[in-house]
């Protein structure tokens, strides 16, 4: 078996690998190679355009090993007031919350949460996995916690189970509504609820409550498929998925 097949990878230029890992730009790599600071399998490299299979070799920069990987998977607890986009002319984006070391991977949010919605957002550069999670055919369940203005009751749970008609005439798929608590706030009835939907129409949760004459005042996503929002993760912070989380996302 060739090295290439053994590693399951393909050959890439060394300077491209180093820029992908956020180690150096391509021109910096060239300089570093000239200075003898980069080694492949223990030998100083002479050409930054050297083609190697990153998974099959040991790359060192200034004596420290650089571990190559193609994809990154980040679990973010999205705060309010940032948009689920990679760039925006007016607002801060979820990408602005990441550390510089992740930017070279060019991660993007898997789906969107509204600007005023908090909670679980997956960011990755793995387009295939993102596509599968977002595919309408996969019916990936997403659970939200919300504060709703109005007294949510069993008739709303029944309506959501049957499906409600949104303002554009779309009929929603069966959804599970749990009423957690009902109380008065400033003399008006409010409800804390948990809602699980298996689709992702624009502003879906807010529009479902509008369809039953109520208003979402606060919205937070707490799960997506097998992923749960980590209670250790403060609003605005993120971490990489664990191996177990990644395996469960892939259905392994
Ligand atoms: N439903 C909404 O209305 N907003 C979100 O951000 C997510 C689901």
Coordinates of N, CA and C and ligand atoms in Angstrom, one line a residue:
X1 N 0.8 -1.2 0.0 CA 0.0 0.0 0.0 C 0.9 1.3 0.0
X2 N 0.5 2.2 -0.8 CA 1.3 3.5 -0.8 C 1.1 4.2 0.5
X3 N 2.0 5.1 0.8 CA 1.8 6.0 1.9 C 0.5 6.8 1.8
X4 N 0.2 7.2 0.6 CA -0.9 8.1 0.3 C -2.2 7.3 0.7
X5 N -2.3 6.1 0.3 CA -3.5 5.3 0.6 C -3.6 5.0 2.1
X6 N -2.4 4.7 2.6 CA -2.4 4.3 4.0 C -2.9 5.5 4.9
X7 N -2.6 6.7 4.5 CA -3.0 7.9 5.3 C -4.4 8.3 4.9
X8 N -4.9 7.8 3.8 CA -6.2 8.2 3.4 C -6.3 9.7 2.9
X9 N -5.1 10.3 2.8 CA -5.2 11.7 2.4 C -4.6 12.0 1.1
X10 N -4.6 13.3 0.7 CA -4.0 13.6 -0.6 C -2.9 14.6 -0.4
X11 N -2.0 14.7 -1.4 CA -0.9 15.6 -1.3 C -1.3 17.0 -1.4
X12 N -0.6 17.8 -0.5 CA -0.9 19.3 -0.5 C 0.5 20.0 -0.4
X13 N 0.5 21.2 -0.9 CA 1.7 22.0 -0.7 C 2.0 22.3 0.7
X14 N 3.2 22.3 1.1 CA 3.6 22.5 2.5 C 3.1 23.9 3.0
X15 N 3.3 24.9 2.1 CA 2.9 26.3 2.5 C 1.4 26.4 2.7
X16 N 0.7 25.6 1.9 CA -0.8 25.6 2.0 C -1.2 25.0 3.3
X17 N -0.6 23.9 3.7 CA -0.9 23.3 5.0 C -0.6 24.2 6.1
X18 N 0.5 24.9 6.1 CA 0.9 25.8 7.2 C -0.1 27.0 7.3
X19 N -0.5 27.5 6.1 CA -1.5 28.6 6.2 C -2.8 28.1 6.7
X20 N -3.2 26.9 6.3 CA -4.5 26.3 6.7 C -4.5 26.1 8.3
X21 N -3.3 25.8 8.8 CA -3.2 25.5 10.2 C -3.0 26.9 11.0
X22 N -3.0 28.0 10.3 CA -2.9 29.3 10.9 C -1.4 29.5 11.4
X23 N -0.5 28.8 10.9 CA 0.9 28.9 11.4 C 1.6 30.1 10.7
X24 N 1.4 30.2 9.4 CA 2.1 31.3 8.7 C 1.4 31.5 7.3
X25 N 1.5 32.7 6.8 CA 0.9 32.9 5.4 C 1.9 32.2 4.5
X26 N 1.5 32.2 3.2 CA 2.4 31.5 2.3 C 3.7 32.2 2.1
X27 N 3.7 33.5 2.2 CA 5.0 34.2 2.0 C 5.9 34.0 3.3
X28 N 5.2 34.0 4.4 CA 6.0 33.8 5.7 C 6.6 32.4 5.7
X29 N 5.8 31.4 5.2 CA 6.3 30.1 5.1 C 7.6 30.0 4.3
X30 N 7.6 30.7 3.2 CA 8.7 30.7 2.3 C 10.0 31.2 3.1
X31 N 9.8 32.3 3.8 CA 10.9 32.8 4.6 C 11.3 31.8 5.7
X32 N 10.4 31.2 6.4 CA 10.7 30.3 7.4 C 11.5 29.1 6.9
X33 N 11.1 28.7 5.7 CA 11.8 27.5 5.0 C 13.2 27.9 4.8
X34 N 13.4 29.2 4.3 CA 14.8 29.7 4.0 C 15.6 29.7 5.3
X35 N 15.0 30.1 6.4 CA 15.7 30.1 7.7 C 15.9 28.8 8.3
X36 N 15.4 27.7 7.6 CA 15.6 26.3 8.1 C 14.7 26.0 9.3
X37 N 13.6 26.7 9.5 CA 12.8 26.5 10.7 C 11.7 25.4 10.5
X38 N 11.6 24.9 9.3 CA 10.5 24.0 9.1 C 11.1 22.6 8.7
X39 N 10.7 21.6 9.4 CA 11.2 20.2 9.1 C 10.0 19.3 8.7
X40 N 10.3 18.4 7.8 CA 9.3 17.3 7.5 C 10.0 16.0 7.8
X41 N 9.4 15.2 8.6 CA 10.0 13.9 9.1 C 11.5 14.1 9.5
X42 N 11.7 15.2 10.3 CA 13.0 15.4 10.9 C 14.0 16.1 10.1
X43 N 13.7 16.3 8.7 CA 14.7 16.9 7.9 C 14.2 18.4 7.5
X44 N 15.2 19.3 7.5 CA 14.8 20.7 7.2 C 14.4 20.7 5.7
X45 N 13.3 21.5 5.5 CA 12.7 21.5 4.1 C 13.4 22.6 3.3
X46 N 13.6 22.4 2.0 CA 14.3 23.4 1.2 C 13.3 24.2 0.3
X47 N 12.1 23.6 0.1 CA 11.1 24.3 -0.8 C 9.8 24.3 -0.1
X48 N 9.2 25.5 0.0 CA 7.9 25.6 0.7 C 6.8 25.1 -0.2
X49 N 7.1 24.8 -1.4 CA 6.1 24.2 -2.3 C 6.1 22.7 -2.3
X50 N 6.9 22.1 -1.4 CA 7.0 20.7 -1.3 C 5.6 20.1 -1.1
X51 N 5.4 19.0 -1.9 CA 4.1 18.3 -1.8 C 4.2 17.2 -0.8
X52 N 3.3 17.2 0.2 CA 3.3 16.1 1.2 C 1.9 15.7 1.5
X53 N 1.7 14.5 2.0 CA 0.4 14.0 2.5 C 0.4 14.4 4.0
X54 N -0.3 15.4 4.4 CA -0.2 15.9 5.8 C -0.4 14.9 6.9
X55 N -1.3 14.0 6.6 CA -1.6 13.0 7.7 C -0.4 11.9 7.8
X56 N 0.4 11.9 6.7 CA 1.4 10.8 6.7 C 2.8 11.2 7.1
X57 N 3.0 12.5 7.4 CA 4.3 13.0 7.7 C 4.2 13.8 9.1
X58 N 5.4 14.0 9.6 CA 5.5 14.8 10.8 C 6.1 16.2 10.4
X59 N 5.3 17.2 10.7 CA 5.7 18.6 10.3 C 6.1 19.3 11.6
X60 N 7.3 19.9 11.6 CA 7.7 20.7 12.8 C 8.0 22.1 12.4
X61 N 7.6 23.0 13.2 CA 8.0 24.4 13.0 C 8.7 24.8 14.3
X62 N 9.9 25.3 14.1 CA 10.8 25.7 15.3 C 10.8 24.5 16.3
X63 N 10.8 23.3 15.9 CA 11.0 22.2 16.7 C 9.7 21.7 17.3
X64 N 8.6 22.4 17.1 CA 7.3 22.0 17.7 C 6.4 21.4 16.6
X65 N 5.8 20.2 16.9 CA 5.0 19.5 15.9 C 3.7 20.3 15.6
X66 N 3.4 20.3 14.3 CA 2.1 21.0 13.9 C 1.2 19.8 13.4
X67 N 0.1 19.7 14.1 CA -0.8 18.6 13.8 C -1.8 19.1 12.8
X68 N -1.9 18.4 11.7 CA -2.8 18.8 10.6 C -4.2 18.2 10.7
X69 N -5.2 19.0 10.5 CA -6.5 18.5 10.3 C -7.3 19.4 9.4
X70 N -8.2 18.7 8.7 CA -8.9 19.5 7.6 C -10.1 20.2 8.2
X71 N -10.8 19.6 9.1 CA -12.1 20.2 9.6 C -12.0 20.6 11.0
X72 N -12.9 21.6 11.4 CA -13.0 22.0 12.8 C -14.5 22.0 13.1
X73 N -14.9 21.7 14.3 CA -16.3 21.6 14.7 C -16.4 22.4 16.1
X74 N -17.1 23.5 16.1 CA -17.2 24.3 17.3 C -18.6 24.4 17.7
X75 N -18.8 24.3 19.1 CA -20.1 24.5 19.7 C -20.1 25.8 20.4
X76 N -21.0 26.7 19.9 CA -21.0 28.1 20.4 C -22.3 28.3 21.2
X77 N -22.2 29.0 22.3 CA -23.4 29.5 23.0 C -23.6 30.9 22.5
X78 N -24.4 31.0 21.5 CA -24.5 32.3 20.8 C -25.2 33.4 21.8
X79 N -24.7 34.5 21.9 CA -25.3 35.6 22.6 C -26.3 36.4 21.7
X80 N -27.1 37.2 22.3 CA -27.9 38.1 21.5 C -27.0 39.2 20.9
X81 N -27.6 39.8 19.9 CA -26.9 41.0 19.2 C -25.7 40.6 18.3
X82 N -25.6 39.3 18.0 CA -24.6 38.9 17.0 C -25.4 38.1 15.9
X83 N -25.0 38.3 14.7 CA -25.8 37.6 13.6 C -25.1 36.3 13.2
X84 N -25.9 35.3 12.8 CA -25.4 34.0 12.3 C -25.0 34.1 10.9
X85 N -23.8 34.8 10.7 CA -23.3 34.9 9.3 C -21.8 35.0 9.4
X86 N -21.1 34.8 8.3 CA -19.7 34.9 8.3 C -19.2 36.4 8.2
X87 N -20.0 37.2 7.5 CA -19.7 38.6 7.5 C -20.9 39.4 7.4
X88 N -20.8 40.7 7.9 CA -22.0 41.5 7.9 C -21.5 43.0 8.0
X89 N -22.1 43.9 7.2 CA -21.6 45.2 7.2 C -21.9 46.0 8.4
X90 N -23.0 45.7 9.1 CA -23.4 46.5 10.3 C -23.1 45.8 11.6
X91 N -23.4 44.5 11.7 CA -23.5 43.8 13.0 C -22.2 42.9 13.2
X92 N -22.0 42.6 14.5 CA -21.0 41.6 14.8 C -21.5 40.3 14.4
X93 N -20.6 39.4 13.9 CA -21.1 38.1 13.5 C -20.5 37.0 14.5
X94 N -21.1 35.8 14.4 CA -20.6 34.7 15.3 C -19.2 34.4 15.0
X95 N -18.7 34.7 13.8 CA -17.2 34.4 13.6 C -16.4 35.4 14.4
X96 N -16.9 36.6 14.6 CA -16.1 37.6 15.4 C -15.8 37.1 16.9
X97 N -16.6 36.0 17.3 CA -16.5 35.5 18.7 C -15.4 34.5 18.8
X98 N -14.8 34.0 17.6 CA -13.9 32.9 17.7 C -12.5 33.4 17.9
X99 N -11.6 32.5 18.3 CA -10.2 32.8 18.5 C -9.5 32.8 17.1
X100 N -8.5 33.6 16.9 CA -7.8 33.7 15.6 C -7.4 32.3 15.1
X101 N -7.0 31.4 16.0 CA -6.5 30.1 15.5 C -7.5 29.3 14.7
X102 N -8.8 29.6 14.8 CA -9.8 28.9 14.1 C -10.2 29.5 12.8
X103 N -9.8 30.8 12.5 CA -10.2 31.5 11.4 C -9.7 30.9 10.1
X104 N -8.5 30.4 10.1 CA -7.9 29.8 8.9 C -8.7 28.6 8.4
X105 N -9.5 28.0 9.2 CA -10.4 26.9 8.8 C -11.6 27.4 8.0
X106 N -11.9 28.7 8.1 CA -13.0 29.3 7.5 C -14.3 28.6 7.9
X107 N -14.6 28.6 9.2 CA -15.9 28.0 9.7 C -17.1 28.9 9.3
X108 N -18.2 28.2 9.3 CA -19.5 29.0 9.0 C -20.5 28.4 9.9
X109 N -21.6 29.1 10.2 CA -22.6 28.6 11.1 C -23.5 27.6 10.4
X110 N -23.9 26.5 11.0 CA -24.8 25.5 10.4 C -26.2 25.9 10.8
X111 N -26.8 26.6 9.8 CA -28.1 27.2 10.0 C -28.0 28.5 10.7
X112 N -29.2 29.1 11.0 CA -29.2 30.4 11.6 C -30.0 30.5 12.9
X113 N -29.6 31.3 13.8 CA -30.4 31.7 14.9 C -30.6 33.2 14.7
X114 N -31.8 33.7 15.0 CA -32.1 35.2 14.8 C -31.1 36.0 15.7
X115 N -30.9 37.2 15.3 CA -30.0 38.1 16.1 C -30.3 38.1 17.6
X116 N -31.6 38.1 17.9 CA -32.0 38.1 19.3 C -32.2 36.8 20.0
X117 N -31.8 35.7 19.2 CA -31.9 34.3 19.8 C -30.5 33.9 20.4
X118 N -30.6 33.2 21.5 CA -29.3 32.8 22.1 C -29.2 31.2 21.9
X119 N -28.1 30.7 22.3 CA -28.0 29.3 22.5 C -27.1 28.5 21.5
X120 N -27.4 27.3 21.4 CA -26.5 26.3 20.6 C -26.5 26.6 19.1
X121 N -25.2 26.9 18.7 CA -25.0 27.0 17.3 C -23.7 26.3 16.9
X122 N -23.8 25.4 16.0 CA -22.6 24.6 15.5 C -21.9 25.4 14.4
X123 N -20.6 25.5 14.5 CA -19.8 26.2 13.4 C -18.8 25.1 12.9
X124 N -18.7 25.0 11.6 CA -17.8 24.1 11.0 C -17.4 24.5 9.6
X125 N -16.4 23.9 9.1 CA -16.0 24.0 7.7 C -16.3 22.7 6.9
X126 N -17.0 21.8 7.6 CA -17.4 20.5 7.0 C -18.7 20.7 6.3
X127 N -18.7 21.0 5.0 CA -19.9 21.3 4.2 C -20.8 20.1 4.1
X128 N -20.2 18.9 4.1 CA -21.1 17.7 3.9 C -21.9 17.5 5.2
X129 N -21.3 17.6 6.3 CA -22.0 17.4 7.6 C -23.1 18.5 7.8
X130 N -22.7 19.7 7.4 CA -23.6 20.8 7.6 C -24.8 20.6 6.7
X131 N -24.6 20.1 5.5 CA -25.7 19.9 4.5 C -26.6 18.8 5.1
X132 N -26.1 17.8 5.6 CA -26.9 16.7 6.2 C -27.7 17.2 7.3
X133 N -27.1 18.0 8.2 CA -27.9 18.5 9.4 C -29.0 19.4 9.0
X134 N -28.8 20.1 7.9 CA -29.8 21.1 7.4 C -30.8 20.6 6.5
X135 N -30.5 19.4 5.9 CA -31.4 18.9 4.9 C -32.9 18.7 5.4
X136 N -33.8 19.3 4.8 CA -35.2 19.2 5.2 C -35.7 17.7 5.3
X137 N -35.1 16.9 4.5 CA -35.5 15.4 4.5 C -35.0 14.7 5.8
X138 N -34.0 15.3 6.5 CA -33.5 14.6 7.7 C -34.3 14.8 8.9
X139 N -35.1 15.9 8.9 CA -36.0 16.2 10.1 C -35.2 16.2 11.4
X140 N -34.0 16.9 11.4 CA -33.2 16.9 12.6 C -34.0 17.7 13.7
X141 N -34.2 17.1 14.9 CA -35.0 17.8 15.9 C -34.1 19.0 16.6
X142 N -34.8 20.1 16.8 CA -34.1 21.2 17.5 C -35.1 21.6 18.6
X143 N -34.5 21.8 19.8 CA -35.3 22.1 21.0 C -34.9 23.5 21.4
X144 N -36.0 24.3 21.7 CA -35.8 25.7 22.1 C -36.5 25.9 23.5
X145 N -35.9 26.7 24.3 CA -36.6 27.2 25.5 C -37.0 28.7 25.2
X146 N -38.2 29.0 25.7 CA -38.7 30.4 25.4 C -39.5 30.9 26.5
X147 N -39.5 32.2 26.6 CA -40.4 33.0 27.5 C -41.5 33.5 26.5
X148 N -42.7 33.2 26.8 CA -43.8 33.6 25.9 C -44.7 34.6 26.6
X149 N -45.1 35.6 26.0 CA -46.1 36.5 26.6 C -47.5 35.9 26.3
X150 N -48.3 35.6 27.3 CA -49.6 34.9 27.1 C -49.6 33.7 27.9
X151 N -50.8 33.2 28.2 CA -50.9 31.9 29.0 C -51.0 30.7 28.0
X152 N -49.8 30.1 27.8 CA -49.7 28.9 26.9 C -50.5 27.8 27.6
X153 N -51.3 27.1 26.9 CA -52.1 26.0 27.5 C -52.1 24.7 26.6
X154 N -52.8 23.7 27.1 CA -52.8 22.4 26.4 C -53.4 22.6 25.0
X155 N -54.3 23.5 24.8 CA -54.8 23.7 23.4 C -53.7 24.1 22.5
X156 N -52.7 24.9 22.9 CA -51.6 25.3 22.1 C -50.7 24.0 21.8
X157 N -50.5 23.2 22.9 CA -49.7 22.0 22.7 C -50.4 21.1 21.6
X158 N -51.7 21.0 21.7 CA -52.5 20.2 20.7 C -52.3 20.7 19.3
X159 N -52.5 22.1 19.2 CA -52.4 22.7 17.9 C -51.0 22.5 17.3
X160 N -49.9 22.6 18.1 CA -48.6 22.4 17.6 C -48.3 21.0 17.2
X161 N -49.0 20.1 17.9 CA -48.9 18.6 17.6 C -49.5 18.4 16.2
X162 N -50.7 19.0 16.0 CA -51.3 18.8 14.7 C -50.6 19.6 13.6
X163 N -50.0 20.7 13.9 CA -49.4 21.7 12.9 C -50.3 22.9 12.9
X164 N -49.6 24.1 12.8 CA -50.3 25.3 12.7 C -50.0 26.0 11.4
X165 N -50.9 26.9 11.0 CA -50.7 27.6 9.7 C -50.0 28.9 10.0
X166 N -48.8 29.1 9.4 CA -48.0 30.3 9.6 C -48.6 31.4 8.7
X167 N -48.1 32.6 8.9 CA -48.6 33.8 8.2 C -48.5 33.7 6.6
X168 N -47.6 32.8 6.1 CA -47.5 32.7 4.7 C -48.3 31.5 4.2
X169 N -49.1 30.9 5.0 CA -50.0 29.7 4.6 C -49.3 28.4 4.8
X170 N -48.0 28.4 5.2 CA -47.3 27.1 5.4 C -47.8 26.4 6.7
X171 N -48.1 25.1 6.5 CA -48.5 24.3 7.7 C -47.3 23.6 8.3
X172 N -47.1 23.8 9.6 CA -45.9 23.2 10.2 C -46.1 21.7 10.5
X173 N -45.0 21.1 10.6 CA -45.0 19.6 10.9 C -45.2 19.5 12.4
X174 N -45.6 18.3 12.8 CA -45.9 18.1 14.3 C -44.7 18.5 15.2
X175 N -45.0 19.3 16.2 CA -44.0 19.7 17.1 C -44.4 19.4 18.5
X176 N -43.4 19.3 19.4 CA -43.7 18.9 20.8 C -43.6 20.2 21.7
X177 N -44.7 20.6 22.4 CA -44.6 21.7 23.2 C -44.8 21.3 24.7
X178 N -43.9 21.7 25.5 CA -44.0 21.4 27.0 C -44.2 22.8 27.7
X179 N -45.1 22.8 28.6 CA -45.3 24.0 29.4 C -44.5 23.8 30.7
X180 N -43.5 24.7 30.9 CA -42.7 24.5 32.1 C -43.2 25.2 33.3
X181 N -43.8 26.4 33.0 CA -44.2 27.3 34.2 C -45.1 28.4 33.6
X182 N -46.1 28.8 34.4 CA -46.9 29.9 34.0 C -47.0 30.9 35.2
X183 N -46.9 32.2 34.9 CA -46.8 33.2 35.9 C -47.2 34.5 35.4
X184 N -47.4 35.5 36.3 CA -47.7 36.8 35.9 C -46.4 37.7 36.0
X185 N -46.2 38.5 34.9 CA -45.1 39.5 35.0 C -45.7 40.8 34.7
X186 N -45.5 41.8 35.6 CA -46.1 43.1 35.4 C -47.6 43.0 35.1
X187 N -48.2 42.1 35.8 CA -49.7 42.0 35.7 C -50.2 41.2 34.5
X188 N -49.2 40.7 33.7 CA -49.6 40.0 32.4 C -49.2 38.6 32.5
X189 N -50.0 37.7 31.9 CA -49.7 36.3 31.9 C -48.4 36.0 31.0
X190 N -47.5 35.2 31.5 CA -46.4 34.7 30.8 C -46.2 33.2 31.0
X191 N -45.5 32.6 30.0 CA -45.2 31.2 30.1 C -43.8 30.8 29.8
X192 N -43.2 30.0 30.5 CA -41.9 29.4 30.1 C -42.2 28.1 29.4
X193 N -41.6 27.9 28.3 CA -42.0 26.7 27.5 C -40.7 26.0 26.9
X194 N -40.9 24.8 26.5 CA -39.9 24.1 25.7 C -40.5 23.6 24.4
X195 N -39.9 23.8 23.3 CA -40.6 23.4 22.0 C -39.6 22.7 21.2
X196 N -40.0 21.5 20.7 CA -39.1 20.7 19.8 C -39.7 20.7 18.4
X197 N -39.0 21.2 17.4 CA -39.4 21.2 16.0 C -38.4 20.4 15.2
X198 N -38.9 19.9 14.0 CA -38.0 19.1 13.2 C -37.8 19.7 11.8
X199 N -38.1 21.0 11.7 CA -37.8 21.7 10.5 C -37.2 23.1 10.9
X200 N -37.0 23.9 9.9 CA -36.3 25.2 10.2 C -36.7 26.3 9.3
X201 N -38.0 26.6 9.4 CA -38.5 27.7 8.6 C -38.1 29.1 9.2
X202 N -38.0 30.1 8.4 CA -37.6 31.4 8.9 C -38.4 31.8 10.1
X203 N -37.8 32.2 11.2 CA -38.4 32.7 12.4 C -39.5 31.7 12.9
X204 N -39.2 30.4 12.7 CA -40.3 29.4 12.9 C -41.0 29.4 14.3
X205 N -40.2 29.5 15.3 CA -40.8 29.4 16.7 C -41.6 30.6 16.9
X206 N -41.1 31.8 16.6 CA -41.8 33.0 16.8 C -43.1 33.0 16.0
X207 N -43.1 32.6 14.8 CA -44.3 32.6 14.0 C -45.3 31.5 14.4
X208 N -44.8 30.4 15.0 CA -45.8 29.4 15.5 C -46.6 30.0 16.6
X209 N -45.9 30.7 17.5 CA -46.6 31.3 18.6 C -47.5 32.4 18.2
X210 N -47.1 33.2 17.1 CA -48.0 34.2 16.6 C -49.2 33.6 16.0
X211 N -49.1 32.4 15.5 CA -50.2 31.7 14.9 C -51.3 31.3 16.0
X212 N -50.8 31.2 17.2 CA -51.8 31.0 18.3 C -52.0 32.2 19.2
X213 N -51.7 33.4 18.6 CA -52.0 34.6 19.3 C -51.1 35.0 20.5
X214 N -49.8 34.5 20.5 CA -48.9 34.8 21.6 C -47.6 35.3 21.0
X215 N -46.8 35.8 21.9 CA -45.5 36.4 21.5 C -44.3 35.9 22.2
X216 N -43.3 35.5 21.4 CA -42.0 35.0 22.1 C -41.2 36.3 22.5
X217 N -40.9 36.3 23.8 CA -40.1 37.4 24.3 C -38.6 37.1 24.4
X218 N -38.3 35.8 24.6 CA -36.9 35.4 24.7 C -36.8 34.0 24.2
X219 N -35.8 33.7 23.4 CA -35.6 32.4 22.7 C -34.2 31.9 22.8
X220 N -34.1 30.7 23.2 CA -32.7 30.1 23.3 C -32.8 28.6 22.8
X221 N -31.9 28.3 21.9 CA -31.8 26.9 21.5 C -31.0 26.0 22.4
X222 N -31.5 24.9 22.9 CA -30.8 24.1 23.8 C -30.3 22.7 23.2
X223 N -30.8 22.3 22.0 CA -30.3 21.1 21.4 C -30.5 21.1 19.9
X224 N -29.7 20.4 19.2 CA -29.8 20.2 17.8 C -29.4 18.8 17.5
X225 N -30.3 17.9 17.0 CA -29.9 16.5 16.9 C -29.4 16.0 18.2
X226 N -28.3 15.3 18.2 CA -27.7 14.7 19.5 C -27.0 15.7 20.3
X227 N -26.7 16.9 19.8 CA -25.9 17.9 20.5 C -26.8 18.7 21.5
X228 N -26.2 18.8 22.7 CA -26.9 19.6 23.8 C -26.0 20.8 24.1
X229 N -26.7 21.9 24.5 CA -25.9 23.1 24.9 C -25.2 22.8 26.2
X230 N -23.9 23.0 26.2 CA -23.1 22.7 27.4 C -23.4 23.7 28.5
X231 N -23.9 23.3 29.6 CA -24.2 24.2 30.7 C -22.9 25.0 31.2
X232 N -21.7 24.4 30.9 CA -20.5 25.0 31.3 C -20.1 26.2 30.4
X233 N -20.8 26.2 29.3 CA -20.4 27.2 28.2 C -21.1 28.5 28.5
X234 N -20.4 29.5 28.9 CA -21.1 30.8 29.1 C -21.6 31.4 27.8
X235 N -22.6 32.3 27.9 CA -23.1 32.9 26.7 C -21.9 33.7 26.0
X236 N -21.7 33.4 24.7 CA -20.7 34.1 24.0 C -19.4 33.3 23.9
X237 N -19.3 32.1 24.6 CA -18.1 31.3 24.5 C -18.4 30.0 23.7
X238 N -17.3 29.4 23.3 CA -17.4 28.2 22.5 C -16.3 27.2 22.8
X239 N -16.5 26.0 22.4 CA -15.4 25.0 22.5 C -15.5 24.0 21.3
X240 N -14.5 23.2 21.1 CA -14.5 22.2 20.1 C -15.5 21.1 20.5
X241 N -16.1 20.4 19.6 CA -16.9 19.3 19.9 C -16.0 18.2 20.4
X242 N -16.5 17.3 21.3 CA -15.7 16.2 21.8 C -15.8 15.1 20.7
X243 N -14.9 14.1 20.7 CA -14.9 13.0 19.8 C -16.3 12.3 19.8
X244 N -16.8 12.2 21.1 CA -18.1 11.5 21.2 C -19.3 12.3 20.6
X245 N -19.2 13.6 20.8 CA -20.3 14.4 20.1 C -20.2 14.4 18.6
X246 N -19.0 14.4 18.1 CA -18.8 14.3 16.7 C -19.3 13.0 16.1
X247 N -19.0 11.9 16.8 CA -19.4 10.6 16.4 C -21.0 10.5 16.4
X248 N -21.6 11.1 17.4 CA -23.0 11.0 17.5 C -23.7 11.9 16.4
X249 N -23.0 13.0 16.1 CA -23.6 13.8 15.0 C -23.5 13.1 13.7
X250 N -22.5 12.3 13.5 CA -22.3 11.5 12.2 C -23.2 10.3 12.2
X251 N -23.8 10.1 13.4 CA -24.7 8.9 13.5 C -23.9 7.6 13.7
X252 N -22.7 7.7 14.2 CA -21.9 6.5 14.4 C -22.1 5.9 15.8
Ligands
LIG1 N1 -37.2 30.1 15.5 C1 -37.2 31.5 15.6 O1 -38.2 32.1 15.5 N2 -36.0 32.1 15.7 C2 -34.8 31.4 15.8 O2 -33.7 32.0 15.9 C3 -34.8 30.0 15.7 C4 -36.0 29.4 15.6

